[in-house]
mmCIF file of C-alpha atoms and ligand atoms in Angstrom:
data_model
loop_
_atom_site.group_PDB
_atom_site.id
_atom_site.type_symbol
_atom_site.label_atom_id
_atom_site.label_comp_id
_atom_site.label_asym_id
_atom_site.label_seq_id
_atom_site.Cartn_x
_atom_site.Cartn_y
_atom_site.Cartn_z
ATOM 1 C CA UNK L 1 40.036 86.694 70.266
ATOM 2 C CA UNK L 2 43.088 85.629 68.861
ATOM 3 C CA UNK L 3 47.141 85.655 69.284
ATOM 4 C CA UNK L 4 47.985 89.358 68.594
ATOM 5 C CA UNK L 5 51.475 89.604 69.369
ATOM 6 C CA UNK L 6 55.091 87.185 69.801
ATOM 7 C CA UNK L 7 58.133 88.258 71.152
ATOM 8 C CA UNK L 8 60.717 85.798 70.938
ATOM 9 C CA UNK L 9 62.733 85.360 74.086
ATOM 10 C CA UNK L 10 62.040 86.576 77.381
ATOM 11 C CA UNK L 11 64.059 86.202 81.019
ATOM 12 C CA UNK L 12 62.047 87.790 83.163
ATOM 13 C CA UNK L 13 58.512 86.438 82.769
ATOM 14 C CA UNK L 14 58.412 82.798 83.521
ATOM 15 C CA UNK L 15 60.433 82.476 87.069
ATOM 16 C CA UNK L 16 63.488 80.264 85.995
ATOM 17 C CA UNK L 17 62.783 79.943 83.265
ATOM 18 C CA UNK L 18 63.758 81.219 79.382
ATOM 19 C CA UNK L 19 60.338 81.994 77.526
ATOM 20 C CA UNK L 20 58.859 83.349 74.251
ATOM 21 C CA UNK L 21 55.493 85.622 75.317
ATOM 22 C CA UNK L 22 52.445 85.470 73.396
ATOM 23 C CA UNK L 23 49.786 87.926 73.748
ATOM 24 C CA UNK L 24 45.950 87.393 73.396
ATOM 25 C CA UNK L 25 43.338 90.278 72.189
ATOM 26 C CA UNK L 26 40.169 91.493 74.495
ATOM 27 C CA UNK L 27 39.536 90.977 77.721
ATOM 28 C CA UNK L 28 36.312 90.380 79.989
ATOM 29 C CA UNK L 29 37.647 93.214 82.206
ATOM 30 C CA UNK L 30 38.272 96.647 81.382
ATOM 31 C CA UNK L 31 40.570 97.919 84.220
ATOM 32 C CA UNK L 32 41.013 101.974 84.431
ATOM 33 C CA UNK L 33 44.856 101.314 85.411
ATOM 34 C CA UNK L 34 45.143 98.130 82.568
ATOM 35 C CA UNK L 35 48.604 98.502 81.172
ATOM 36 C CA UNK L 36 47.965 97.211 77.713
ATOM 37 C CA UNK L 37 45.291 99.553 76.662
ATOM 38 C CA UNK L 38 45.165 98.854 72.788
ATOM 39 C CA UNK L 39 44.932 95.177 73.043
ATOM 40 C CA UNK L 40 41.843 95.244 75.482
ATOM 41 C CA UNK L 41 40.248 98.081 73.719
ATOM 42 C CA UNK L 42 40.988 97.500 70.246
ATOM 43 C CA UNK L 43 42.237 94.183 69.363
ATOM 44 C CA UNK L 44 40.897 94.477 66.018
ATOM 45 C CA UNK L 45 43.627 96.930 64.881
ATOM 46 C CA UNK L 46 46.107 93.748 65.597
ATOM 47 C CA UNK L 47 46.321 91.164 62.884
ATOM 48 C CA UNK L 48 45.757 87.863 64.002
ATOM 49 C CA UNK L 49 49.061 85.631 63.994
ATOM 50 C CA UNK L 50 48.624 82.322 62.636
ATOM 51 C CA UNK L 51 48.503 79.860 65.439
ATOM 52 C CA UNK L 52 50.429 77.123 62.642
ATOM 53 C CA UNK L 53 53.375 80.005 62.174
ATOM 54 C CA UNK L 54 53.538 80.715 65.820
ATOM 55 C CA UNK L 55 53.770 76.723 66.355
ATOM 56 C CA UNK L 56 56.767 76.705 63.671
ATOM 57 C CA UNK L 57 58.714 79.107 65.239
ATOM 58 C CA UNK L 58 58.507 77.871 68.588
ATOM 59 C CA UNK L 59 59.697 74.390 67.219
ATOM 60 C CA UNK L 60 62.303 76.110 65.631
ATOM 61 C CA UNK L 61 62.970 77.596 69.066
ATOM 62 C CA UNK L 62 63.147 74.902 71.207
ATOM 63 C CA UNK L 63 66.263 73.977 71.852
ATOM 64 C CA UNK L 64 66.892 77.558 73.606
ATOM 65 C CA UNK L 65 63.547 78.255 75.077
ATOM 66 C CA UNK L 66 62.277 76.576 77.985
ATOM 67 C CA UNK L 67 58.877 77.475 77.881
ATOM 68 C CA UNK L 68 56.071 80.029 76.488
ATOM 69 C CA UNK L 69 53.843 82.588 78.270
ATOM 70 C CA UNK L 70 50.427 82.924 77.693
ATOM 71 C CA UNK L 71 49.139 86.476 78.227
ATOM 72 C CA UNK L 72 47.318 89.161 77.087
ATOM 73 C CA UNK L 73 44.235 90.596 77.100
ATOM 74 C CA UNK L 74 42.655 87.574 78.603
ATOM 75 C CA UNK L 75 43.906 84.272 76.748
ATOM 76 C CA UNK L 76 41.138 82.169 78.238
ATOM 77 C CA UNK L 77 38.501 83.867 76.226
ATOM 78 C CA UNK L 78 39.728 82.118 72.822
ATOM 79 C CA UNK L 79 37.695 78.543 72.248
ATOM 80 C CA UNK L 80 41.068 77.694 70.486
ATOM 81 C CA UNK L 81 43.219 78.076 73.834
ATOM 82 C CA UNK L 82 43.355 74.358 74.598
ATOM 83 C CA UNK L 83 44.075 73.074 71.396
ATOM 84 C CA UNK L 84 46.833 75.440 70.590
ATOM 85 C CA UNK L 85 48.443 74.482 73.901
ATOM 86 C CA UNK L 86 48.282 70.793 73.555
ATOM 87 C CA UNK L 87 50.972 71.843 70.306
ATOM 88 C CA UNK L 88 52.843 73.942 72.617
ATOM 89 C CA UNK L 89 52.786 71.026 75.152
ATOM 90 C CA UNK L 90 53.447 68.529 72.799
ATOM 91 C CA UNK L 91 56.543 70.690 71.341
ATOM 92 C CA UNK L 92 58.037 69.658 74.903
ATOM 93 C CA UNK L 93 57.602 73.497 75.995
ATOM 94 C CA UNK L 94 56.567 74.920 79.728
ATOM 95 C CA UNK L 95 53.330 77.084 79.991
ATOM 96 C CA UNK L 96 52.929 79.472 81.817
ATOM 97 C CA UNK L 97 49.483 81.658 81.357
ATOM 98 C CA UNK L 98 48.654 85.010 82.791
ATOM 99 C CA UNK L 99 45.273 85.445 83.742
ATOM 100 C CA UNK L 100 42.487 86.997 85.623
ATOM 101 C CA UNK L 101 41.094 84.278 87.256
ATOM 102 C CA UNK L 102 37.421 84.560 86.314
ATOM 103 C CA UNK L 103 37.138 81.632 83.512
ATOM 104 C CA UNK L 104 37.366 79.140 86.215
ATOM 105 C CA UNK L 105 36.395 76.074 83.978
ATOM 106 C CA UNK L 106 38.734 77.427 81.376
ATOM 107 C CA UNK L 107 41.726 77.444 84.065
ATOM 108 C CA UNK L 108 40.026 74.370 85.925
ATOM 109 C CA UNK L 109 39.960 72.430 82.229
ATOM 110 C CA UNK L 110 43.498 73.446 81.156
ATOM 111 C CA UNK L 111 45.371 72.957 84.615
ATOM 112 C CA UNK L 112 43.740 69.337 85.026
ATOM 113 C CA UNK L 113 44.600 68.535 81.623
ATOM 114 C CA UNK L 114 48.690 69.447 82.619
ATOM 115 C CA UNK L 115 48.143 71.668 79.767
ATOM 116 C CA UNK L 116 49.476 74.871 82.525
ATOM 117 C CA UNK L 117 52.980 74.590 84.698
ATOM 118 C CA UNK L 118 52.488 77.769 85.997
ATOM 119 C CA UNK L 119 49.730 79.733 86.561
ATOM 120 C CA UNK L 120 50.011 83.355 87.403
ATOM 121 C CA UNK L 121 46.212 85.063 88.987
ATOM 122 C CA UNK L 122 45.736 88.562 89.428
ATOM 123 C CA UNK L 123 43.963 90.065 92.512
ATOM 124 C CA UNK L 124 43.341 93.563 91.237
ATOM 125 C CA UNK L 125 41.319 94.678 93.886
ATOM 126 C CA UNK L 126 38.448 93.425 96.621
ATOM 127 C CA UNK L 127 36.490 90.995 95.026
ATOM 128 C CA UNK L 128 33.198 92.726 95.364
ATOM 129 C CA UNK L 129 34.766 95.917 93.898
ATOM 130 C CA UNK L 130 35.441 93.678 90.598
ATOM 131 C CA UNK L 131 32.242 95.077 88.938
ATOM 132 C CA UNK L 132 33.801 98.722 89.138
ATOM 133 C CA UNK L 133 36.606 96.952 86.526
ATOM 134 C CA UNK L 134 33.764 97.047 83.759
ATOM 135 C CA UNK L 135 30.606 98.309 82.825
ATOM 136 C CA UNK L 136 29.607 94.762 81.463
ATOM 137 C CA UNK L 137 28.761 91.778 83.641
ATOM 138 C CA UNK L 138 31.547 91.017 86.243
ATOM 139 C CA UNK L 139 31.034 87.452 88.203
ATOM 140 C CA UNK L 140 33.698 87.800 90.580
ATOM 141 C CA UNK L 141 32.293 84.741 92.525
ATOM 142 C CA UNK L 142 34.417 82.980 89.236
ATOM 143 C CA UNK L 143 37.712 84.245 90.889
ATOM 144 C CA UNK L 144 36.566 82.872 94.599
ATOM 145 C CA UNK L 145 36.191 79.865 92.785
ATOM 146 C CA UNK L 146 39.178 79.590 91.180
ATOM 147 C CA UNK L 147 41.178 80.131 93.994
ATOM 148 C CA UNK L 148 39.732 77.300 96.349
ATOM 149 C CA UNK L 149 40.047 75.143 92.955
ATOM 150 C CA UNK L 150 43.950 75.972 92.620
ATOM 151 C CA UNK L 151 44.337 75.586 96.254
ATOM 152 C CA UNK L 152 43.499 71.410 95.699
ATOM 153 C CA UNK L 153 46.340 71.269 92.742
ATOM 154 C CA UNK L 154 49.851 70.806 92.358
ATOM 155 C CA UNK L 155 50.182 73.756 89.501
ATOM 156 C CA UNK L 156 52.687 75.996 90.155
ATOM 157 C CA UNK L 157 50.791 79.258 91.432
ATOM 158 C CA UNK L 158 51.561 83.126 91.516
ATOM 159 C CA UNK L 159 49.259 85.844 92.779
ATOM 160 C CA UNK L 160 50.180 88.813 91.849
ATOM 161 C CA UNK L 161 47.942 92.308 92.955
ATOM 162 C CA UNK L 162 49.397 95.633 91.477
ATOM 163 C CA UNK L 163 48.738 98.251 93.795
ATOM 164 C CA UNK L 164 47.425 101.014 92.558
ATOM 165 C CA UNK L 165 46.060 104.056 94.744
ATOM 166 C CA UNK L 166 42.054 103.831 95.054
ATOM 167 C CA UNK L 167 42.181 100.308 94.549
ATOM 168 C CA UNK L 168 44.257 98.503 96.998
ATOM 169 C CA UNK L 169 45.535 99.457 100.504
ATOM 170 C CA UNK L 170 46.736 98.099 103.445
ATOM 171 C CA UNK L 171 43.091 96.667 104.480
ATOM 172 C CA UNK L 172 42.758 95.180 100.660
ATOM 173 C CA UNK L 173 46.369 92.986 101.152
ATOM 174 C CA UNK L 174 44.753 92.096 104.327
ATOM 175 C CA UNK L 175 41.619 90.906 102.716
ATOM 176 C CA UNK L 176 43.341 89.080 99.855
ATOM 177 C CA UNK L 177 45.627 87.367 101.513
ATOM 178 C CA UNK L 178 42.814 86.291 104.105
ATOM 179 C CA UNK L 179 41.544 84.835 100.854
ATOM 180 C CA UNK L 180 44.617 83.071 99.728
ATOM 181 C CA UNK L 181 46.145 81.953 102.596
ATOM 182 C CA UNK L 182 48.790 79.377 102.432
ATOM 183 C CA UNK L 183 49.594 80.244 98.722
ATOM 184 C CA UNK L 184 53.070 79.574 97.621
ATOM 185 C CA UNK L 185 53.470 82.887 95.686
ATOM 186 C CA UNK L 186 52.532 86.586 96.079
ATOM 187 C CA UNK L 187 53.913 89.115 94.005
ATOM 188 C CA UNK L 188 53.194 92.884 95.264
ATOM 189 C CA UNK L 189 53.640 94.710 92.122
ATOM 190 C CA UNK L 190 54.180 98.788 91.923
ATOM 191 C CA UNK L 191 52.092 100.678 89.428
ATOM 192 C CA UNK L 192 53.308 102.199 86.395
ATOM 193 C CA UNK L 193 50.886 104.668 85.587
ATOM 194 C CA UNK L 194 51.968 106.092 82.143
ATOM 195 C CA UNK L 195 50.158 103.645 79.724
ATOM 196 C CA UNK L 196 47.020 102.827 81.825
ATOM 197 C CA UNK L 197 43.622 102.817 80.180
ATOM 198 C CA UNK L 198 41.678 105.657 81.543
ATOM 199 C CA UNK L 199 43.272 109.035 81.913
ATOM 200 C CA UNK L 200 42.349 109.543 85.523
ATOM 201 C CA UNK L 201 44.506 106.563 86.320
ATOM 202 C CA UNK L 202 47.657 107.732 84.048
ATOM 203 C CA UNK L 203 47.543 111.012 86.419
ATOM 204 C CA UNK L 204 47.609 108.681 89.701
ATOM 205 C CA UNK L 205 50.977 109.312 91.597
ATOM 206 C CA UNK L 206 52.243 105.528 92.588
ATOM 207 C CA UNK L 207 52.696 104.653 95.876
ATOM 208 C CA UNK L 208 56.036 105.002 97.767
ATOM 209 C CA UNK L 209 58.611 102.252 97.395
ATOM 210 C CA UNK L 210 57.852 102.138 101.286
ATOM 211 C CA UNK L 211 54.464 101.724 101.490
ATOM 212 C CA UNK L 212 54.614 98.891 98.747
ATOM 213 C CA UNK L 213 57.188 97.077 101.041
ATOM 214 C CA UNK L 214 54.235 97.652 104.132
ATOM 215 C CA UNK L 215 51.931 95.984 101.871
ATOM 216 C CA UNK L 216 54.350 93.205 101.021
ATOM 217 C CA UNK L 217 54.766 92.809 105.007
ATOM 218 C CA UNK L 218 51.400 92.546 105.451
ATOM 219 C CA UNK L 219 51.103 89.819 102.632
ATOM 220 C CA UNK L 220 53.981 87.723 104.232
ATOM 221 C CA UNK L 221 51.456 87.017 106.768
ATOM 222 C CA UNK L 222 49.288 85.076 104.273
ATOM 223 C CA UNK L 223 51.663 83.345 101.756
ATOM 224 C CA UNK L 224 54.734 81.302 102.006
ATOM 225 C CA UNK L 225 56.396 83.335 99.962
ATOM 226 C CA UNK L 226 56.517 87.594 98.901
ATOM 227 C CA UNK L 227 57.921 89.247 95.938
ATOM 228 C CA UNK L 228 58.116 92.887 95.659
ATOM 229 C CA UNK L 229 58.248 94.158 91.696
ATOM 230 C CA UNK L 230 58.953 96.978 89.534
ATOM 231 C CA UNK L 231 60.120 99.271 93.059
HETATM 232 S S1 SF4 Z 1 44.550 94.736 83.409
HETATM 233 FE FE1 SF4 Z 1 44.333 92.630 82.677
HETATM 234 S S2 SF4 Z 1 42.231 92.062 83.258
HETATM 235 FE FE2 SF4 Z 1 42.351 94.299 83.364
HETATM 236 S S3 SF4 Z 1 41.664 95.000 81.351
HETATM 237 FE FE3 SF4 Z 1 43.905 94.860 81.255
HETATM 238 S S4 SF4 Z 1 44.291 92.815 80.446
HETATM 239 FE FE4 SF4 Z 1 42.154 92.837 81.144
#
């Protein structure tokens, strides 16, 4: 697991803020509907960028970037993650990192060291419908617990749930947001089915721009604050 991709400057991916993305390979989930099929699948056809170069550039950066995402894949599966953000930290840069949720001592370790500003969970689905994301081992007690652990900190928090047919409906946003309740952020995302992993998810027709904005309602209920994306 290792950083498999850089783009430079980014305004749309950490809120407020001006951001080079990095992106991790492999994940500990292997969604049908995943939108970044190759790097999950087959991170091994990605050379590995040198964490030293990436640190360089992002120096070289910083006087017009405000901060870096960390993304993927699932960054919290490299044993190098904490390190490499202490440099980013100590370059004077914002994190933010994209994750799944179910490395809670990964997120729990990171967040209390300030090494995180902004944390950004997924809730793909019901939690006990997490081991249909994988034919491997899926713990999603790990996500339970890392939502009552962010719940006690002062990290700036997202939720975000893409709703894609078969997997979420108006009875899943209720159940989510039953379990986040009181959460600054919730983003209700629309699917984009082109690129998606399996091929019985690419042929999934989206929901209306309607029904997204009834699940968004429905969220508003739960957390202080809704975002609708990609409608
Ligand atoms: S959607 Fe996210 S958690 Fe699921 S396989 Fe893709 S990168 Fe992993």
């Amino acid at each position: 697991m290792g950083i498999k991709g850089f783009q430079g400057t980014s305004l749309l991916d950490f809120p407020g803020r001006i951001a080079s993305l990095l992106f991790w390979g492999g994940c500990n989930l292997t969604c049908p509907f995943c939108h970044n099929p190759p790097l999950v699948l087959e991170p091994e056809t990605f050379p590995d960028l040198n964490p030293a170069d990436i640190l360089a550039d992002l120096a070289k950066r910083k006087s017009f970037i405000d901060g870096v995402v960390i993304s993927g894949g699932e960054p919290t599966l490299d044993n190098n993650l904490e390190a490499f953000l202490a440099e980013v930290k100590a370059l004077g840069l914002a994190i933010k990192l994209d994750t799944n949720g179910l490395a809670t001592q990964v997120i729990c370790k990171l967040v209390d060291r300030n090494l995180v500003d902004y944390l950004a969970i997924d809730l793909k689905t019901l939690p006990r419908r997490y081991p249909e994301l994988h034919p491997g081992p899926v713990v999603a007690e790990k996500l339970l617990e890392t939502i009552r652990y962010c719940a006690g900190t002062n990290v700036e928090l997202e939720y975000r749930t893409t709703c894609v047919p078969g997997w979420v409906d108006e009875e899943t946003i209720d159940e989510l947001g039953r379990l986040i309740e009181g959460a600054p952020l919730w983003a209700i995302q629309q699917y984009h089915p082109e690129h998606a992993l399996c091929e019985q998810a690419r042929a999934v027709e989206a929901f209306t721009p309607e029904r997204i904005q009834g699940f968004a309602d429905i969220a508003a209920g739960y957390a202080k604050r809704v975002i609708v994306r990609g409608v």
